[in-house]
């Protein structure tokens, strides 16, 4: 007995199989199309511009090659770039360091002893994070008002002299940093809370059995196991604070207040690009700021990779 | 990691480590103080919006609500030439369009990365993640150039929402959720039943990922609603194209100017903040857990 194998049907075009193969490419394509148009091409263009002198009023093609002149100008002493970078880092430290010094213990306390209220507390603390920066800057500007503000009114009640919160160049960084601190504290608490939740209870139980006290548990268990989350939270703070724009811009106007003490690099770049229309120079500065952010992230990375288990 | 971590066994050792009774008082004081600080500016803006503009700086300061809400609202309409509601609508329009398009494109791409196997998948996904490292600030000038010199979109609302429609963060968030929450068998079953690929996404996937859609939706809405710098750069500065943040800046810029009507300004502040608070309070639990589940390393 022998069968003849039936002739194998010729591979026909199958819509089902065809769309199964190509659907994923179609589904992910919007990102890449948008990236090409709105990110890749513009990024390369801005890098190109950084070596040129150009204003949008000159029209496309009429840029003048100046080599590294833009960068040299920014890094030289006669421009504001260094000053604004100093301002930015100083305000960033004033806002960022207390943020984590408060957020971490606060999250720890909530996680340990007030766990039942955790989601309510998170919601309350998270509110500032979602508010509109412009709206909140106006509220703080009224609080800071020199003669009429609530803060100086409160100081007066204790017999203290009024402070020029937004008028005294030495005071400005603190006033701006306070708003930034206020806005992002809750976000950091929420981050740390979720980090704490990820730590297994077994570890604490074992430590309790071994006789470790509350402080020992915090130092030898919580902190080390929270490292990845701390790294993440620090990174976000650094990257965010280095680009600080809206709060000082609203509180102090585009000049950065008296003495320019609140002029951040982001504001300076904005002014150069969109007020003075010197886009080549502004591009060069934005790339320098990018390098500064990158360098600080690397330092952060080093701090966290050294001495840790991983 | 799943979006809502399920705690396995009841915790036995916890009572030993947590403070009880009156010993908690200092904790409550500390936490209460911080919460108070978080909420007070909101409280004040509502108080101020309900008093005549001349009394925002009254001595002693008002700490309770007044009765000038409607006066302030009328005055706001007056000093914005009746455009205040138009600005509200502009903000709402941009935020809603941004939200809908972002949810659509990000969930579609996230689904593709989570549930398909295709050539180049890993490289493409790694590339998307890598783009998150570019600080937004570096994009300001180049995107202005594209809008101004290539597309001619400056001054138009779409300049604000088109570039972010499919963004790396959204795609990442969606992929993480879909990969952990949807079983692959479900997709196979739908295929066997003869559904098209897009049909599966629309009828099977979309309904099942509502929680993470809510998270990304709120985040996108809030981000678009608050977008001040973008509106500034893209020059949405005509009376008819102003969004709320720019409108606020117009009125309240040069902050301590005493000639402006502070009642009207505070009214606009409140109008700007209320939708944010509502949107967030409705979905806060979902937003917070969704955001942090995406934030923690996978």
Coordinates of C-alpha atoms in Angstrom, one line a residue:
Chain A
X1 CA 0.0 0.0 0.0
X2 CA 1.4 3.3 -0.9
X3 CA 0.0 6.7 -0.6
X4 CA 0.9 9.5 -2.8
X5 CA 1.4 12.5 -0.7
X6 CA -1.1 15.2 -1.6
X7 CA 0.5 18.1 -3.3
X8 CA 1.5 20.6 -0.7
X9 CA -0.6 23.7 -1.2
X10 CA 1.5 26.6 -2.3
X11 CA 2.2 29.0 0.4
X12 CA -0.5 31.6 -0.1
X13 CA -0.5 35.0 1.2
X14 CA -2.1 34.9 4.6
X15 CA -3.4 38.2 5.9
X16 CA -3.6 36.8 9.4
X17 CA 0.1 35.8 9.5
X18 CA 1.2 39.0 7.7
X19 CA -0.5 41.3 10.1
X20 CA 0.9 39.3 13.0
X21 CA 4.4 39.9 11.8
X22 CA 4.0 43.5 11.1
X23 CA 1.6 44.7 13.8
X24 CA 4.3 45.2 16.4
X25 CA 6.4 47.4 14.1
X26 CA 3.3 49.4 13.3
X27 CA 2.4 49.7 17.0
X28 CA 5.8 51.0 18.0
X29 CA 6.4 53.2 15.0
X30 CA 4.7 56.4 16.3
X31 CA 7.4 56.9 18.9
X32 CA 10.2 56.6 16.4
X33 CA 8.5 58.9 13.9
X34 CA 8.0 61.5 16.5
X35 CA 11.5 61.0 17.8
X36 CA 12.9 61.5 14.4
X37 CA 11.0 64.7 13.7
X38 CA 10.9 66.3 17.2
X39 CA 14.1 65.0 18.8
X40 CA 16.8 63.4 16.7
X41 CA 16.9 65.9 13.9
X42 CA 16.5 68.9 16.2
X43 CA 19.2 67.6 18.6
X44 CA 21.7 67.2 15.9
X45 CA 20.7 70.6 14.6
X46 CA 21.2 72.2 18.0
X47 CA 24.6 70.6 18.2
X48 CA 25.4 72.1 14.8
X49 CA 24.1 75.5 15.9
X50 CA 26.3 75.5 19.0
X51 CA 29.2 76.1 16.7
X52 CA 27.5 78.9 14.8
X53 CA 26.2 82.4 15.3
X54 CA 22.6 82.5 14.3
X55 CA 19.3 84.2 15.0
X56 CA 16.0 82.8 13.7
X57 CA 15.5 86.2 12.1
X58 CA 18.4 85.4 9.8
X59 CA 16.6 82.6 8.2
X60 CA 17.7 79.1 7.6
X61 CA 21.1 78.7 6.0
X62 CA 22.4 82.0 7.1
X63 CA 24.4 80.8 10.0
X64 CA 28.0 81.9 10.6
X65 CA 30.5 79.3 11.7
X66 CA 32.4 80.4 14.8
X67 CA 34.0 77.2 16.0
X68 CA 34.3 76.9 19.8
X69 CA 33.7 80.6 20.3
X70 CA 30.2 80.1 21.9
X71 CA 31.6 77.6 24.4
X72 CA 34.6 79.8 25.1
X73 CA 32.4 82.7 25.7
X74 CA 30.2 80.7 28.1
X75 CA 33.2 79.4 30.0
X76 CA 34.9 82.7 30.1
X77 CA 34.6 85.1 33.0
X78 CA 32.7 87.9 31.2
X79 CA 29.5 85.9 30.8
X80 CA 26.8 85.0 33.3
X81 CA 27.1 81.3 32.6
X82 CA 29.3 80.3 35.6
X83 CA 27.4 82.6 37.9
X84 CA 24.1 81.0 36.9
X85 CA 25.6 77.6 37.3
X86 CA 26.7 78.5 40.8
X87 CA 23.2 79.9 41.6
X88 CA 21.6 76.7 40.3
X89 CA 23.8 74.4 42.2
X90 CA 23.4 76.4 45.4
X91 CA 19.6 76.6 45.2
X92 CA 19.6 72.9 44.2
X93 CA 21.6 72.0 47.3
X94 CA 19.5 74.2 49.6
X95 CA 16.3 72.5 48.3
X96 CA 17.6 69.0 47.6
X97 CA 19.6 68.1 50.7
X98 CA 16.9 68.9 53.3
X99 CA 14.4 67.3 51.0
X100 CA 16.0 63.9 51.4
X101 CA 17.0 64.5 55.0
X102 CA 13.3 65.0 55.9
X103 CA 11.7 62.7 53.4
X104 CA 13.6 59.5 54.4
X105 CA 13.0 59.6 58.1
X106 CA 9.4 60.8 57.5
X107 CA 8.8 57.8 55.2
X108 CA 10.4 55.5 57.8
X109 CA 8.2 56.8 60.6
X110 CA 5.0 56.5 58.5
X111 CA 6.0 53.0 57.3
X112 CA 6.9 51.8 60.8
X113 CA 4.2 53.3 63.0
X114 CA 1.5 55.0 61.0
X115 CA 1.1 52.4 58.3
X116 CA -2.7 52.4 58.5
X117 CA -2.8 56.0 57.4
X118 CA -0.1 55.6 54.8
X119 CA -2.3 56.2 51.7
X120 CA -4.1 59.2 53.1
X121 CA -0.8 60.8 54.2
X122 CA 0.8 60.1 50.8
X123 CA -2.1 61.8 49.1
X124 CA -1.8 64.9 51.3
X125 CA 2.0 65.1 50.9
X126 CA 1.7 64.5 47.1
X127 CA -0.6 67.4 46.5
X128 CA 2.2 70.0 46.2
X129 CA 3.9 67.9 43.5
X130 CA 0.9 68.1 41.2
X131 CA 0.1 71.8 41.7
X132 CA 0.8 74.4 39.1
X133 CA 4.2 76.1 39.6
X134 CA 2.9 79.5 38.4
X135 CA -0.1 79.4 40.7
X136 CA 1.9 78.3 43.7
X137 CA 4.7 80.9 42.9
X138 CA 2.0 83.6 43.1
X139 CA 0.9 82.4 46.5
X140 CA 4.4 82.2 47.8
X141 CA 5.2 85.7 46.4
X142 CA 2.4 87.1 48.5
X143 CA 3.7 85.3 51.5
X144 CA 7.1 86.7 50.8
X145 CA 6.0 90.2 50.2
X146 CA 8.3 92.5 52.1
X147 CA 5.9 94.9 53.8
X148 CA 2.7 93.1 53.6
X149 CA 3.4 89.4 53.5
X150 CA 2.3 86.9 56.0
X151 CA 5.8 85.7 56.8
X152 CA 7.0 89.2 57.9
X153 CA 3.8 89.7 59.7
X154 CA 4.5 86.6 61.7
X155 CA 8.1 87.8 62.4
X156 CA 6.7 91.1 63.5
X157 CA 4.5 89.3 66.0
X158 CA 7.7 88.0 67.6
X159 CA 9.3 91.4 67.5
X160 CA 11.6 90.5 64.7
X161 CA 12.6 92.8 61.8
X162 CA 11.1 92.1 58.4
X163 CA 13.2 90.2 56.0
X164 CA 13.5 91.1 52.3
X165 CA 12.7 87.5 51.2
X166 CA 12.9 88.3 47.4
X167 CA 14.8 91.5 47.6
X168 CA 18.0 90.6 49.4
X169 CA 20.4 88.7 47.1
X170 CA 21.6 86.7 50.1
X171 CA 18.1 85.7 51.0
X172 CA 16.8 84.9 47.4
X173 CA 18.3 81.4 47.1
X174 CA 16.7 80.4 50.4
X175 CA 13.4 81.7 49.4
X176 CA 13.4 80.0 46.0
X177 CA 14.7 76.8 47.5
X178 CA 11.9 76.8 50.1
X179 CA 9.3 76.6 47.3
X180 CA 11.2 73.8 45.5
X181 CA 11.5 72.0 48.8
X182 CA 7.8 72.4 49.5
X183 CA 6.9 71.1 46.0
X184 CA 9.0 67.9 45.9
X185 CA 9.2 66.8 49.5
X186 CA 6.0 64.6 49.1
X187 CA 7.2 63.1 45.9
X188 CA 10.4 61.9 47.7
X189 CA 8.4 60.6 50.7
X190 CA 6.3 58.6 48.3
X191 CA 9.3 57.2 46.6
X192 CA 10.9 56.2 49.9
X193 CA 7.7 54.6 51.1
X194 CA 7.5 52.4 48.1
X195 CA 11.1 51.5 48.6
X196 CA 10.4 50.6 52.2
X197 CA 7.5 48.4 51.2
X198 CA 9.7 46.4 48.9
X199 CA 11.9 45.3 51.9
X200 CA 10.8 42.0 53.2
X201 CA 9.5 41.8 56.7
X202 CA 11.5 38.6 57.2
X203 CA 14.7 40.5 57.4
X204 CA 13.4 42.6 60.2
X205 CA 12.0 39.6 62.0
X206 CA 15.4 37.9 61.8
X207 CA 17.1 41.0 63.1
X208 CA 14.6 41.3 66.0
X209 CA 15.3 37.7 66.9
X210 CA 19.0 38.4 66.8
X211 CA 18.4 41.2 69.2
X212 CA 18.9 44.2 67.0
X213 CA 17.4 47.4 68.3
X214 CA 15.4 50.0 66.4
X215 CA 18.4 52.1 65.4
X216 CA 20.5 49.1 64.5
X217 CA 17.7 47.9 62.2
X218 CA 17.5 51.3 60.6
X219 CA 21.3 51.6 60.0
X220 CA 22.1 48.1 59.1
X221 CA 18.9 46.9 57.3
X222 CA 16.8 49.8 56.1
X223 CA 19.4 52.1 54.7
X224 CA 21.5 49.5 52.8
X225 CA 18.4 47.9 51.3
X226 CA 17.0 51.3 50.4
X227 CA 20.1 52.1 48.4
X228 CA 18.6 51.5 44.9
X229 CA 15.7 53.8 45.7
X230 CA 17.9 56.4 47.2
X231 CA 20.0 56.4 44.1
X232 CA 16.9 56.8 42.0
X233 CA 15.5 59.6 44.1
X234 CA 18.8 61.4 44.2
X235 CA 19.2 61.2 40.5
X236 CA 15.7 62.7 39.9
X237 CA 16.5 65.5 42.3
X238 CA 19.8 66.3 40.7
X239 CA 18.4 66.2 37.1
X240 CA 15.4 68.2 38.1
X241 CA 17.1 70.9 40.2
X242 CA 19.8 71.5 37.6
X243 CA 17.0 72.5 35.2
X244 CA 15.2 74.7 37.7
X245 CA 13.2 77.3 35.8
X246 CA 9.6 78.0 36.6
X247 CA 9.8 78.8 40.4
X248 CA 12.6 81.4 40.1
X249 CA 11.2 82.7 36.8
X250 CA 7.8 83.4 38.5
X251 CA 9.1 84.6 41.8
X252 CA 11.8 86.9 40.5
X253 CA 11.0 87.6 36.8
X254 CA 13.4 86.7 34.1
X255 CA 16.3 88.7 35.5
X256 CA 16.5 86.5 38.6
X257 CA 15.8 89.2 41.1
X258 CA 18.2 91.8 42.6
X259 CA 21.8 91.0 41.9
X260 CA 20.6 88.1 39.7
X261 CA 21.0 85.8 42.7
X262 CA 18.0 83.7 41.5
X263 CA 19.0 83.6 37.9
X264 CA 19.4 79.9 37.1
X265 CA 21.2 78.4 34.1
X266 CA 17.9 77.3 32.6
X267 CA 16.6 80.9 32.8
X268 CA 19.8 82.3 31.4
X269 CA 19.6 79.9 28.4
X270 CA 15.9 80.8 28.0
X271 CA 16.7 84.5 28.0
X272 CA 19.6 84.1 25.6
X273 CA 17.5 82.0 23.2
X274 CA 14.1 83.5 23.2
X275 CA 14.6 87.1 24.4
X276 CA 18.0 87.9 22.8
X277 CA 17.4 85.4 19.9
X278 CA 21.1 84.3 20.1
X279 CA 20.3 80.6 19.4
X280 CA 23.8 79.4 18.6
X281 CA 25.1 80.7 21.9
X282 CA 22.1 79.4 23.8
X283 CA 22.5 76.0 22.2
X284 CA 26.1 75.8 23.3
X285 CA 25.1 76.7 26.9
X286 CA 22.4 74.0 26.9
X287 CA 24.9 71.4 25.8
X288 CA 27.3 72.6 28.6
X289 CA 24.5 72.3 31.1
X290 CA 23.8 68.8 29.8
X291 CA 27.4 68.0 30.4
X292 CA 27.2 69.4 34.0
X293 CA 24.1 67.3 34.7
X294 CA 25.8 64.3 33.3
X295 CA 28.9 64.9 35.4
X296 CA 26.8 65.3 38.6
X297 CA 24.9 62.1 37.8
X298 CA 28.2 60.3 37.4
X299 CA 29.3 61.5 40.8
X300 CA 26.1 60.3 42.3
X301 CA 26.6 57.0 40.5
X302 CA 30.1 56.7 42.0
X303 CA 28.9 57.5 45.5
X304 CA 26.4 54.7 45.3
X305 CA 28.5 52.1 43.6
X306 CA 31.3 52.4 46.1
X307 CA 31.3 50.3 49.2
X308 CA 27.9 48.8 48.4
X309 CA 27.1 45.2 47.9
X310 CA 26.0 45.8 44.4
Chain B
X1 CA 7.1 43.4 39.9
X2 CA 3.3 43.7 39.9
X3 CA 1.6 47.1 40.2
X4 CA 0.0 46.4 43.6
X5 CA 2.4 44.3 45.7
X6 CA 0.3 41.8 47.6
X7 CA 1.6 41.2 51.1
X8 CA 1.8 37.5 51.7
X9 CA 1.4 36.4 55.2
X10 CA 0.1 38.5 58.1
X11 CA 3.0 40.1 59.8
X12 CA 3.7 38.7 63.2
X13 CA 6.7 40.7 64.5
X14 CA 5.4 44.1 63.6
X15 CA 3.9 45.2 66.9
X16 CA 7.2 44.9 68.6
X17 CA 8.7 47.5 66.3
X18 CA 6.0 50.0 66.1
X19 CA 5.2 52.6 68.7
X20 CA 1.8 52.5 70.4
X21 CA -0.5 54.7 72.3
X22 CA 0.8 58.0 73.6
X23 CA 4.3 57.3 72.5
X24 CA 3.1 58.0 69.0
X25 CA 2.3 61.6 69.9
X26 CA 5.7 63.0 68.7
X27 CA 5.3 61.1 65.5
X28 CA 1.9 62.6 64.9
X29 CA 3.2 66.0 65.7
X30 CA 6.0 65.7 63.2
X31 CA 3.9 64.2 60.4
X32 CA 1.1 66.6 61.2
X33 CA 3.4 69.6 60.9
X34 CA 4.6 68.4 57.5
X35 CA 1.1 67.8 56.2
X36 CA 0.0 71.2 57.5
X37 CA 2.8 72.8 55.6
X38 CA 1.8 70.9 52.5
X39 CA -1.8 72.0 52.7
X40 CA -1.5 75.6 54.0
X41 CA -0.8 77.3 50.6
X42 CA -3.9 75.7 49.2
X43 CA -6.0 76.9 52.1
X44 CA -4.6 80.4 51.7
X45 CA -5.3 80.7 48.0
X46 CA -9.0 79.8 48.7
X47 CA -9.2 82.3 51.6
X48 CA -7.6 85.0 49.5
X49 CA -9.8 84.3 46.5
X50 CA -12.9 84.9 48.7
X51 CA -11.9 88.4 49.9
X52 CA -11.8 91.7 48.1
X53 CA -8.5 92.2 46.3
X54 CA -7.6 95.1 48.5
X55 CA -7.6 92.8 51.6
X56 CA -5.3 90.1 50.4
X57 CA -2.6 91.9 52.3
X58 CA -4.8 93.1 55.1
X59 CA -3.5 93.5 58.7
X60 CA -4.1 91.3 60.6
X61 CA -4.3 88.8 57.7
X62 CA -7.5 87.0 56.9
X63 CA -7.4 83.4 57.9
X64 CA -11.0 82.6 57.2
X65 CA -13.2 82.7 54.1
X66 CA -14.8 86.0 53.0
X67 CA -17.8 86.6 50.7
X68 CA -16.3 88.2 47.7
X69 CA -16.0 85.1 45.5
X70 CA -18.5 86.4 42.9
X71 CA -17.1 89.9 42.9
X72 CA -13.6 88.5 42.3
X73 CA -14.9 86.3 39.5
X74 CA -16.6 89.3 37.8
X75 CA -13.4 91.3 38.2
X76 CA -11.4 88.5 36.7
X77 CA -13.6 88.4 33.7
X78 CA -13.2 92.2 33.4
X79 CA -9.4 92.4 33.5
X80 CA -9.1 89.5 31.1
X81 CA -11.5 91.1 28.6
X82 CA -13.9 88.2 29.3
X83 CA -11.2 85.7 28.2
X84 CA -10.6 83.9 31.5
X85 CA -12.9 81.1 30.6
X86 CA -11.4 80.9 27.2
X87 CA -8.0 80.4 28.8
X88 CA -9.5 77.7 31.0
X89 CA -10.9 76.0 27.9
X90 CA -7.5 76.3 26.0
X91 CA -5.8 74.5 28.9
X92 CA -8.5 71.9 29.1
X93 CA -8.4 71.3 25.4
X94 CA -4.7 70.8 25.3
X95 CA -4.6 68.7 28.4
X96 CA -7.4 66.4 27.2
X97 CA -6.0 65.9 23.7
X98 CA -2.6 65.3 25.1
X99 CA -4.0 62.7 27.5
X100 CA -6.1 60.8 24.9
X101 CA -3.3 60.7 22.3
X102 CA -0.6 59.8 24.8
X103 CA -2.7 56.9 26.3
X104 CA -3.4 55.6 22.8
X105 CA 0.1 55.6 21.4
X106 CA 1.9 54.6 24.6
X107 CA -0.4 51.7 25.4
X108 CA -0.1 50.5 21.8
X109 CA 3.7 50.5 21.8
X110 CA 3.8 49.2 25.4
X111 CA 1.6 46.3 24.3
X112 CA 3.8 45.5 21.4
X113 CA 6.9 45.4 23.5
X114 CA 5.2 43.3 26.2
X115 CA 3.4 40.7 24.2
X116 CA 5.0 40.3 20.8
X117 CA 8.3 38.8 19.8
X118 CA 9.8 40.6 16.9
X119 CA 13.2 41.2 15.4
X120 CA 15.0 44.2 16.9
X121 CA 12.6 44.3 19.9
X122 CA 15.3 44.6 22.5
X123 CA 17.4 47.2 20.7
X124 CA 14.3 49.3 20.0
X125 CA 13.2 49.2 23.6
X126 CA 16.7 49.9 25.0
X127 CA 16.8 52.9 22.6
X128 CA 13.5 54.2 23.9
X129 CA 14.8 53.9 27.5
X130 CA 18.0 55.7 26.6
X131 CA 16.1 58.7 25.3
X132 CA 14.9 59.3 28.8
X133 CA 18.4 60.3 29.7
X134 CA 18.2 63.5 27.6
X135 CA 17.3 66.4 29.9
X136 CA 14.1 68.1 28.7
X137 CA 15.9 71.4 28.8
X138 CA 18.2 70.5 26.0
X139 CA 15.2 69.9 23.8
X140 CA 13.7 73.4 24.2
X141 CA 15.7 75.3 21.6
X142 CA 15.8 72.5 18.9
X143 CA 12.1 71.9 19.2
X144 CA 11.4 75.6 18.9
X145 CA 13.4 75.6 15.7
X146 CA 11.5 72.7 14.2
X147 CA 8.2 74.4 15.2
X148 CA 9.3 77.8 14.0
X149 CA 11.4 77.2 10.9
X150 CA 10.2 73.8 9.6
X151 CA 6.6 73.2 10.6
X152 CA 5.4 76.7 11.3
X153 CA 3.4 75.6 14.3
X154 CA 4.5 78.4 16.7
X155 CA 1.5 79.9 18.3
X156 CA -0.7 76.9 17.8
X157 CA -1.9 74.5 20.5
X158 CA -0.7 71.4 18.7
X159 CA 2.9 72.6 19.2
X160 CA 2.4 71.6 22.8
X161 CA 0.9 68.2 22.5
X162 CA 2.1 66.5 19.3
X163 CA 5.7 66.0 20.3
X164 CA 4.9 64.2 23.5
X165 CA 2.2 61.9 22.2
X166 CA 4.3 58.8 22.2
X167 CA 6.9 59.3 25.0
X168 CA 9.5 57.0 26.5
X169 CA 8.1 57.2 30.1
X170 CA 4.6 56.2 29.0
X171 CA 5.7 53.3 26.9
X172 CA 8.0 52.0 29.7
X173 CA 5.1 52.3 32.2
X174 CA 2.7 50.5 29.9
X175 CA 5.2 47.7 29.0
X176 CA 6.0 47.0 32.6
X177 CA 2.3 46.7 33.5
X178 CA 1.1 44.7 30.5
X179 CA 4.0 42.3 30.8
X180 CA 3.2 41.5 34.4
X181 CA -0.6 41.8 34.3
X182 CA -1.7 40.2 31.0
X183 CA -1.3 36.5 30.3
X184 CA 0.0 35.7 26.9
X185 CA -2.5 32.9 26.5
X186 CA -5.3 35.5 26.5
X187 CA -3.8 37.0 23.3
X188 CA -3.4 33.6 21.7
X189 CA -7.0 32.7 22.5
X190 CA -8.3 35.9 20.9
X191 CA -6.2 35.1 17.8
X192 CA -7.6 31.6 17.5
X193 CA -11.1 33.2 17.7
X194 CA -10.1 35.2 14.7
X195 CA -9.5 38.6 16.1
X196 CA -7.3 41.0 14.2
X197 CA -4.1 42.3 15.9
X198 CA -5.5 45.7 16.4
X199 CA -8.9 44.2 17.4
X200 CA -7.1 42.3 20.2
X201 CA -5.5 45.5 21.4
X202 CA -8.8 47.4 21.3
X203 CA -11.2 44.7 22.7
X204 CA -8.9 42.6 24.9
X205 CA -6.0 44.6 26.1
X206 CA -7.4 48.1 26.5
X207 CA -10.2 47.1 28.9
X208 CA -7.8 45.1 31.0
X209 CA -5.2 47.8 31.5
X210 CA -7.5 50.5 32.9
X211 CA -5.6 51.0 36.2
X212 CA -2.4 51.9 34.4
X213 CA -4.2 54.0 31.9
X214 CA -5.6 56.0 34.8
X215 CA -2.1 56.5 36.2
X216 CA -0.6 57.6 32.9
X217 CA -3.7 59.6 32.1
X218 CA -3.5 61.7 35.3
X219 CA 0.2 62.2 35.0
X220 CA -0.2 63.4 31.4
X221 CA -3.2 65.6 32.1
X222 CA -1.4 67.3 35.0
X223 CA 1.8 67.7 33.0
X224 CA 0.0 69.3 30.0
X225 CA -2.2 71.4 32.2
X226 CA 0.8 72.8 34.0
X227 CA 3.0 73.2 30.9
X228 CA 4.2 76.8 31.4
X229 CA 7.6 76.8 29.7
X230 CA 6.3 75.1 26.6
X231 CA 3.5 77.6 26.2
X232 CA 6.0 80.4 26.7
X233 CA 8.5 79.1 24.1
X234 CA 5.8 78.2 21.6
X235 CA 4.4 81.7 22.0
X236 CA 0.8 80.8 22.8
X237 CA 0.5 84.5 23.7
X238 CA -2.5 85.8 21.8
X239 CA -5.5 86.7 24.0
X240 CA -7.3 83.7 22.4
X241 CA -4.5 81.2 22.7
X242 CA -3.3 81.8 26.2
X243 CA -3.4 78.9 28.6
X244 CA -4.0 79.3 32.3
X245 CA -0.3 79.4 33.4
X246 CA 0.5 82.1 30.9
X247 CA -2.6 84.0 31.7
X248 CA -1.6 83.8 35.4
X249 CA 1.8 85.1 34.5
X250 CA 0.2 88.0 32.6
X251 CA -1.8 89.0 35.6
X252 CA 0.4 88.1 38.5
X253 CA 3.9 88.7 37.0
X254 CA 6.0 91.2 38.8
X255 CA 4.5 89.8 41.9
X256 CA 4.3 92.5 44.5
X257 CA 2.7 95.1 42.2
X258 CA 0.0 96.7 44.3
X259 CA -2.0 98.1 41.5
X260 CA -3.3 94.8 40.3
X261 CA -6.5 93.3 41.6
X262 CA -5.3 90.5 43.9
X263 CA -8.8 89.1 44.4
X264 CA -9.1 88.5 40.6
X265 CA -5.6 86.9 40.5
X266 CA -6.3 84.6 43.4
X267 CA -9.5 83.6 41.7
X268 CA -7.5 82.6 38.6
X269 CA -5.1 80.8 40.8
X270 CA -7.9 78.8 42.3
X271 CA -9.4 78.1 38.9
X272 CA -6.0 76.8 37.8
X273 CA -5.5 74.6 40.7
X274 CA -9.0 73.1 41.3
X275 CA -9.1 70.7 38.3
X276 CA -5.7 69.4 39.3
X277 CA -6.8 68.7 42.8
X278 CA -10.1 67.1 41.6
X279 CA -8.3 64.9 39.1
X280 CA -5.7 63.9 41.6
X281 CA -8.0 63.2 44.5
X282 CA -10.2 61.0 42.4
X283 CA -7.3 58.8 41.3
X284 CA -4.5 59.5 43.8
X285 CA -4.2 56.0 45.2
X286 CA -4.0 54.5 41.7
X287 CA -1.6 57.2 40.5
X288 CA 0.8 56.8 43.4
X289 CA 0.9 53.1 43.3
X290 CA 1.1 53.0 39.5
X291 CA 3.9 55.6 39.4
X292 CA 6.1 54.0 42.1
X293 CA 5.6 50.5 40.7
X294 CA 7.1 51.8 37.4
X295 CA 9.7 53.7 39.3
X296 CA 11.2 50.8 41.3
X297 CA 13.7 48.9 39.3
X298 CA 12.3 45.8 37.5

